CSV table of C-alpha atoms in Angstrom, one decimal:
chain,number,residue,atom,x,y,z
H,16,MET,CA,9.3,-56.5,89.0
H,17,SER,CA,7.5,-59.8,87.9
H,18,SER,CA,8.5,-61.5,84.9
H,19,ARG,CA,5.0,-61.4,83.4
H,20,ASN,CA,5.3,-57.6,84.1
H,21,SER,CA,8.2,-57.0,82.3
H,22,HIS,CA,7.2,-58.9,79.1
H,23,ALA,CA,3.6,-56.7,79.2
H,24,ASN,CA,5.7,-53.3,79.4
H,25,LYS,CA,7.9,-54.9,76.8
H,26,ALA,CA,5.0,-55.3,74.1
H,27,ALA,CA,2.8,-52.3,74.8
H,28,ALA,CA,6.9,-50.8,74.2
H,29,ARG,CA,6.6,-52.7,71.1
H,30,GLU,CA,3.2,-51.8,70.7
H,31,ARG,CA,3.3,-48.4,71.0
H,32,LEU,CA,6.5,-48.0,68.8
H,33,ARG,CA,4.6,-49.8,66.0
H,34,ALA,CA,2.0,-47.5,66.1
H,35,GLU,CA,4.1,-44.4,65.7
H,36,ARG,CA,6.3,-45.9,62.7
H,37,GLU,CA,3.1,-46.5,61.6
H,38,ALA,CA,1.6,-43.1,61.5
H,39,GLN,CA,5.0,-41.8,60.5
H,40,ALA,CA,4.7,-43.4,57.7
H,41,LYS,CA,1.2,-42.4,56.8
H,42,LYS,CA,2.2,-39.1,57.7
H,43,ASP,CA,4.8,-39.5,54.8
H,44,LYS,CA,2.6,-41.0,52.2
H,45,VAL,CA,0.7,-37.7,52.3
H,46,ARG,CA,3.7,-35.5,52.1
H,47,ARG,CA,4.7,-37.2,49.3
H,48,GLN,CA,1.8,-36.8,47.3
H,49,VAL,CA,0.9,-33.7,48.4
H,50,ILE,CA,4.1,-32.8,46.4
H,51,VAL,CA,3.5,-35.0,43.4
H,52,ALA,CA,0.2,-33.1,43.5
H,53,GLY,CA,2.3,-29.9,44.0
H,54,ALA,CA,4.8,-30.3,41.0
H,55,VAL,CA,2.2,-31.8,38.6
H,56,LEU,CA,0.5,-28.9,38.8
H,57,ALA,CA,3.1,-26.1,38.7
H,58,GLY,CA,3.9,-28.8,35.5
H,59,LEU,CA,0.8,-28.1,34.1
H,60,GLY,CA,0.9,-24.0,34.8
H,61,LEU,CA,4.2,-23.7,33.5
H,62,ILE,CA,2.8,-25.4,30.0
H,63,GLY,CA,0.1,-23.4,30.2
H,64,ALA,CA,2.4,-20.6,31.2
H,65,ILE,CA,4.4,-21.5,28.0
H,66,SER,CA,1.2,-22.0,25.7
H,67,TYR,CA,-0.6,-18.6,26.6
H,68,ALA,CA,3.2,-17.1,25.7
H,69,VAL,CA,3.5,-19.5,22.3
H,70,VAL,CA,-0.3,-18.0,21.5
H,71,GLN,CA,0.3,-14.2,22.2
H,72,ALA,CA,3.5,-14.2,20.3
H,73,ASN,CA,1.9,-15.9,17.4
H,74,GLN,CA,-0.9,-13.3,17.4
H,75,PRO,CA,-1.0,-9.9,15.7
H,76,ASP,CA,0.5,-6.7,17.4
H,77,TYR,CA,-1.3,-3.4,17.3
H,78,TRP,CA,0.0,-2.6,14.1
H,79,GLU,CA,-0.5,-5.8,11.9
H,80,LYS,CA,-4.1,-5.4,13.0
H,81,ALA,CA,-3.8,-1.7,11.8
H,82,ALA,CA,-2.8,-2.4,8.3
H,83,LYS,CA,-6.1,-4.8,7.5
H,84,ALA,CA,-8.6,-2.6,9.7
H,85,GLU,CA,-11.4,-0.2,7.7
H,86,LEU,CA,-9.1,2.5,5.0
H,87,VAL,CA,-9.6,5.7,6.5
H,88,LYS,CA,-8.5,8.6,4.1
H,89,PRO,CA,-7.3,12.0,4.9
H,90,LYS,CA,-8.9,15.4,3.7
H,91,ASN,CA,-6.2,16.3,1.1
H,92,THR,CA,-5.3,12.6,-0.5
H,93,GLU,CA,-5.2,11.5,-3.2
H,94,GLY,CA,-6.1,7.9,-5.4
H,95,GLU,CA,-7.5,4.8,-4.8
H,96,ASP,CA,-5.7,4.7,-1.3
H,97,GLY,CA,-5.1,8.2,0.0
H,98,THR,CA,-1.2,8.0,-0.2
H,99,THR,CA,-0.9,10.7,-2.3
H,100,VAL,CA,0.2,13.9,-0.5
H,101,VAL,CA,0.2,16.2,-2.9
H,102,ILE,CA,0.4,19.9,-1.9
H,103,GLY,CA,1.1,23.3,-3.5
H,104,LYS,CA,-0.8,25.9,-6.2
H,105,PRO,CA,-2.1,23.9,-9.1
H,106,ASP,CA,-0.4,25.9,-11.7
H,107,ALA,CA,3.1,25.1,-10.6
H,108,LYS,CA,4.8,23.0,-13.1
H,109,LYS,CA,7.0,21.2,-10.7
H,110,THR,CA,6.6,19.0,-7.8
H,111,LEU,CA,9.6,17.9,-5.4
H,112,GLU,CA,8.9,14.6,-4.2
H,113,LEU,CA,10.1,14.4,-0.1
H,114,TYR,CA,11.3,10.7,1.9
H,115,GLU,CA,10.7,11.5,5.5
H,116,ASP,CA,10.5,9.2,8.6
H,117,SER,CA,8.9,11.0,11.6
H,118,ARG,CA,11.7,9.7,13.8
H,119,CYS,CA,14.8,10.3,11.6
H,120,PRO,CA,16.8,12.7,13.0
H,121,ALA,CA,19.3,13.4,9.7
H,122,CYS,CA,15.0,14.5,8.6
H,123,ALA,CA,14.5,16.7,11.4
H,124,GLY,CA,18.2,18.7,10.2
H,125,PHE,CA,17.0,18.5,6.4
H,126,GLU,CA,14.0,20.5,8.3
H,127,GLN,CA,14.9,22.5,9.9
H,128,ALA,CA,17.5,23.6,7.6
H,129,ALA,CA,15.2,24.2,4.8
H,130,GLY,CA,11.9,23.5,6.4
H,131,GLU,CA,10.7,27.8,5.9
H,132,GLN,CA,12.5,27.9,2.0
H,133,ILE,CA,9.7,24.9,1.5
H,134,LYS,CA,7.0,26.6,2.9
H,135,LYS,CA,8.0,30.2,0.4
H,136,ASP,CA,8.9,28.7,-2.6
H,137,VAL,CA,5.3,26.2,-2.9
H,138,ASP,CA,3.5,29.1,-1.2
H,139,ALA,CA,5.2,30.8,-4.6
H,140,GLY,CA,4.2,28.4,-6.8
H,141,LYS,CA,7.4,27.1,-7.6
H,142,TYR,CA,7.0,23.6,-7.3
H,143,LYS,CA,4.4,21.6,-6.0
H,144,ILE,CA,5.5,18.9,-3.3
H,145,GLN,CA,4.5,15.0,-3.2
H,146,TYR,CA,5.3,13.3,0.6
H,147,PHE,CA,6.5,10.0,1.2
H,148,GLY,CA,6.3,9.3,4.8
H,149,ALA,CA,8.5,5.7,6.4
H,150,THR,CA,8.1,4.0,9.1
H,151,PHE,CA,11.7,1.8,8.8
H,152,ILE,CA,13.2,3.5,12.0
H,153,ASP,CA,11.2,1.3,14.0
H,154,ASN,CA,12.0,-2.4,13.0
H,155,ALA,CA,15.5,-0.3,12.8
H,156,VAL,CA,15.5,0.8,16.2
H,157,LYS,CA,12.1,-1.0,17.6
H,158,GLY,CA,9.3,1.2,18.5
H,159,GLU,CA,5.9,2.5,17.1
H,160,GLY,CA,6.8,6.0,17.0
H,161,SER,CA,7.3,6.5,13.0
H,162,LYS,CA,3.7,4.8,12.4
H,163,ASN,CA,2.0,7.0,15.5
H,164,ALA,CA,3.2,10.3,14.1
H,165,LEU,CA,2.5,9.6,10.6
H,166,SER,CA,-1.2,8.2,11.5
H,167,ALA,CA,-1.1,11.8,13.5
H,168,LEU,CA,0.2,13.7,10.2
H,169,GLY,CA,-3.1,12.3,8.6
H,170,ALA,CA,-4.9,13.6,11.2
H,171,ALA,CA,-3.3,16.8,10.8
H,172,LEU,CA,-3.2,16.5,6.7
H,173,ASN,CA,-7.3,16.2,7.4
H,174,VAL,CA,-7.6,19.2,9.2
H,175,SER,CA,-5.7,21.4,6.1
H,176,PRO,CA,-2.8,20.8,4.0
H,177,GLN,CA,-1.2,24.5,6.1
H,178,ALA,CA,-1.6,22.1,9.3
H,179,PHE,CA,0.4,19.4,8.1
H,180,LEU,CA,3.1,21.2,7.3
H,181,ASP,CA,3.4,22.9,10.2
H,182,TYR,CA,3.0,20.0,11.9
H,183,LYS,CA,5.4,18.5,10.5
H,184,ALA,CA,8.1,21.4,11.1
H,185,ALA,CA,6.8,21.1,14.2
H,186,LEU,CA,7.6,18.1,14.9
H,187,TYR,CA,11.4,17.9,13.8
H,188,SER,CA,10.9,21.2,15.5
H,189,LYS,CA,14.7,21.2,17.3
H,190,GLU,CA,12.9,21.8,20.6
H,191,GLN,CA,10.1,18.5,20.1
H,192,HIS,CA,12.3,16.1,18.0
H,193,PRO,CA,13.6,13.6,20.4
H,194,GLU,CA,16.7,11.5,19.6
H,195,GLU,CA,16.3,8.5,17.1
H,196,THR,CA,16.2,6.0,19.6
H,197,VAL,CA,13.6,7.7,22.4
H,198,ASP,CA,10.1,6.3,21.0
H,199,SER,CA,8.7,10.1,22.3
H,200,PHE,CA,6.2,9.8,18.8
H,201,ALA,CA,4.9,6.5,20.1
H,202,LYS,CA,3.2,8.6,23.0
H,203,ASP,CA,0.1,10.0,21.9
H,204,GLU,CA,-0.1,12.6,24.7
H,205,TYR,CA,3.6,13.9,23.4
H,206,LEU,CA,1.8,14.0,19.7
H,207,LEU,CA,-0.8,16.4,21.2
H,208,LYS,CA,1.5,18.3,23.4
H,209,VAL,CA,3.7,19.0,19.8
H,210,ALA,CA,0.2,19.5,18.1
H,211,ASP,CA,-0.1,22.6,21.2
H,212,THR,CA,2.1,24.7,18.9
H,213,VAL,CA,0.3,24.2,16.2
H,214,PRO,CA,-2.4,27.3,16.0
H,215,ALA,CA,-5.0,25.2,13.5
H,216,LEU,CA,-4.5,22.1,15.6
H,217,LYS,CA,-4.9,23.4,19.1
H,218,GLY,CA,-7.4,22.8,20.8
H,219,ASN,CA,-8.7,21.3,17.8
H,220,ALA,CA,-10.9,18.2,19.7
H,221,GLU,CA,-11.5,16.8,16.1
H,222,PHE,CA,-7.8,16.4,15.6
H,223,LYS,CA,-7.7,14.5,18.6
H,224,LYS,CA,-9.8,12.3,18.5
H,225,ALA,CA,-8.4,11.5,15.3
H,226,VAL,CA,-5.0,10.7,16.4
H,227,GLU,CA,-6.4,9.1,19.9
H,228,ASP,CA,-8.6,7.0,18.0
H,229,GLY,CA,-6.2,5.6,15.6
H,230,THR,CA,-8.4,7.0,12.8
H,231,TYR,CA,-5.8,7.1,10.5
H,232,ASP,CA,-3.3,4.0,11.5
H,233,ARG,CA,-4.5,2.5,8.7
H,234,TRP,CA,-3.7,4.6,6.2
H,235,ALA,CA,-0.3,5.1,7.8
H,236,MET,CA,0.6,1.3,7.0
H,237,ASP,CA,-0.7,1.7,3.5
H,238,MET,CA,1.9,5.4,3.3
H,239,SER,CA,4.4,3.2,4.6
H,240,LYS,CA,3.6,0.5,2.0
H,241,ALA,CA,3.8,3.1,-0.6
H,242,PHE,CA,7.2,4.1,0.3
H,243,ASN,CA,8.8,1.0,0.6
H,244,LYS,CA,7.0,0.1,-2.8
H,245,SER,CA,9.0,3.3,-3.9
H,246,GLY,CA,12.5,2.4,-4.2
H,247,VAL,CA,13.7,4.8,-1.8
H,248,THR,CA,15.6,3.4,0.9
H,249,GLY,CA,17.0,6.5,3.0
H,250,THR,CA,15.3,9.3,4.4
H,251,PRO,CA,15.4,12.2,4.1
H,252,THR,CA,15.3,12.0,0.0
H,253,LEU,CA,14.6,14.2,-2.7
H,254,LYS,CA,13.6,14.0,-6.1
H,255,MET,CA,12.4,15.6,-8.9
H,256,ASP,CA,11.4,14.7,-12.0
H,257,GLY,CA,12.4,10.9,-10.9
H,258,LYS,CA,16.0,12.6,-10.1
H,259,LYS,CA,17.5,12.7,-7.0
H,260,ILE,CA,18.3,15.4,-5.6
H,261,ASP,CA,21.6,15.6,-3.2
H,262,THR,CA,20.0,16.5,0.2
H,263,PRO,CA,21.5,20.0,1.2
H,264,GLN,CA,23.0,20.7,4.1
H,265,THR,CA,22.2,24.7,4.8
H,266,VAL,CA,19.1,27.0,2.7
H,267,GLU,CA,21.8,28.0,-0.1
H,268,LEU,CA,22.8,24.4,-0.9
H,269,PHE,CA,19.1,23.7,-0.3
H,270,THR,CA,18.0,26.5,-3.1
H,271,ALA,CA,20.8,26.2,-5.0
H,272,ALA,CA,19.8,22.3,-5.4
H,273,ILE,CA,15.6,23.3,-6.5
H,274,ASP,CA,16.9,25.4,-8.8
H,275,LYS,CA,19.4,23.8,-10.5
H,276,ALA,CA,16.8,21.1,-10.7
H,277,LEU,CA,13.6,23.2,-11.8
H,278,GLN,CA,15.9,24.0,-14.7
H,279,GLY,CA,16.7,20.6,-15.8
């Protein structure tokens, strides 16, 4: 091979290497640009996701909105906001104040023991009852069941006072009342299932629509506020003439406690 050809071949080889290096450099530059662009987009996406999460977190939840919605008062209520619920014969001289939370297990136990006797006493005109519905368990163990059940009780009260009492008893029954930490009452379908055990509510289209539409959600929130203003801090709580009655564990103890309160 001549010296000339050798030099030419080496020059060509160097040119190929230079061209390959330039091509590789261009590829590396493009790859870096793609990586940087991807990182920027990912960062913007993360910022957007965080911003959305912050906005959503600061949005009022369903029940906060319900508290400001138009008030629809159930029938068979009294007062400007309909939170005075008194059931019984008008000529009954005494009123038993009953403070309950629908998710409260102690309330369920009390209702299972004395609920039927309360209905008999009210029907006999022994006293009236004034009901105060609470929702504090929703905050204590988280959930919506207390509020949702109270709204459904409003729908039952709109049907009749008897439907209200029967539905309340059904919700507290041993068969239907869930554990305190199980938020079954948050589901409309569960509340309607319980309602099917109450003759006045079974197949009642108006009641069903009111539960599903949340017609009495605002009323439930107002009732909860009335409970909070009462100064009562636990459920069940019984009062007569403003005096607290120790919650009895049996129907016999309940009757004895009520008779003593009626004489006081």
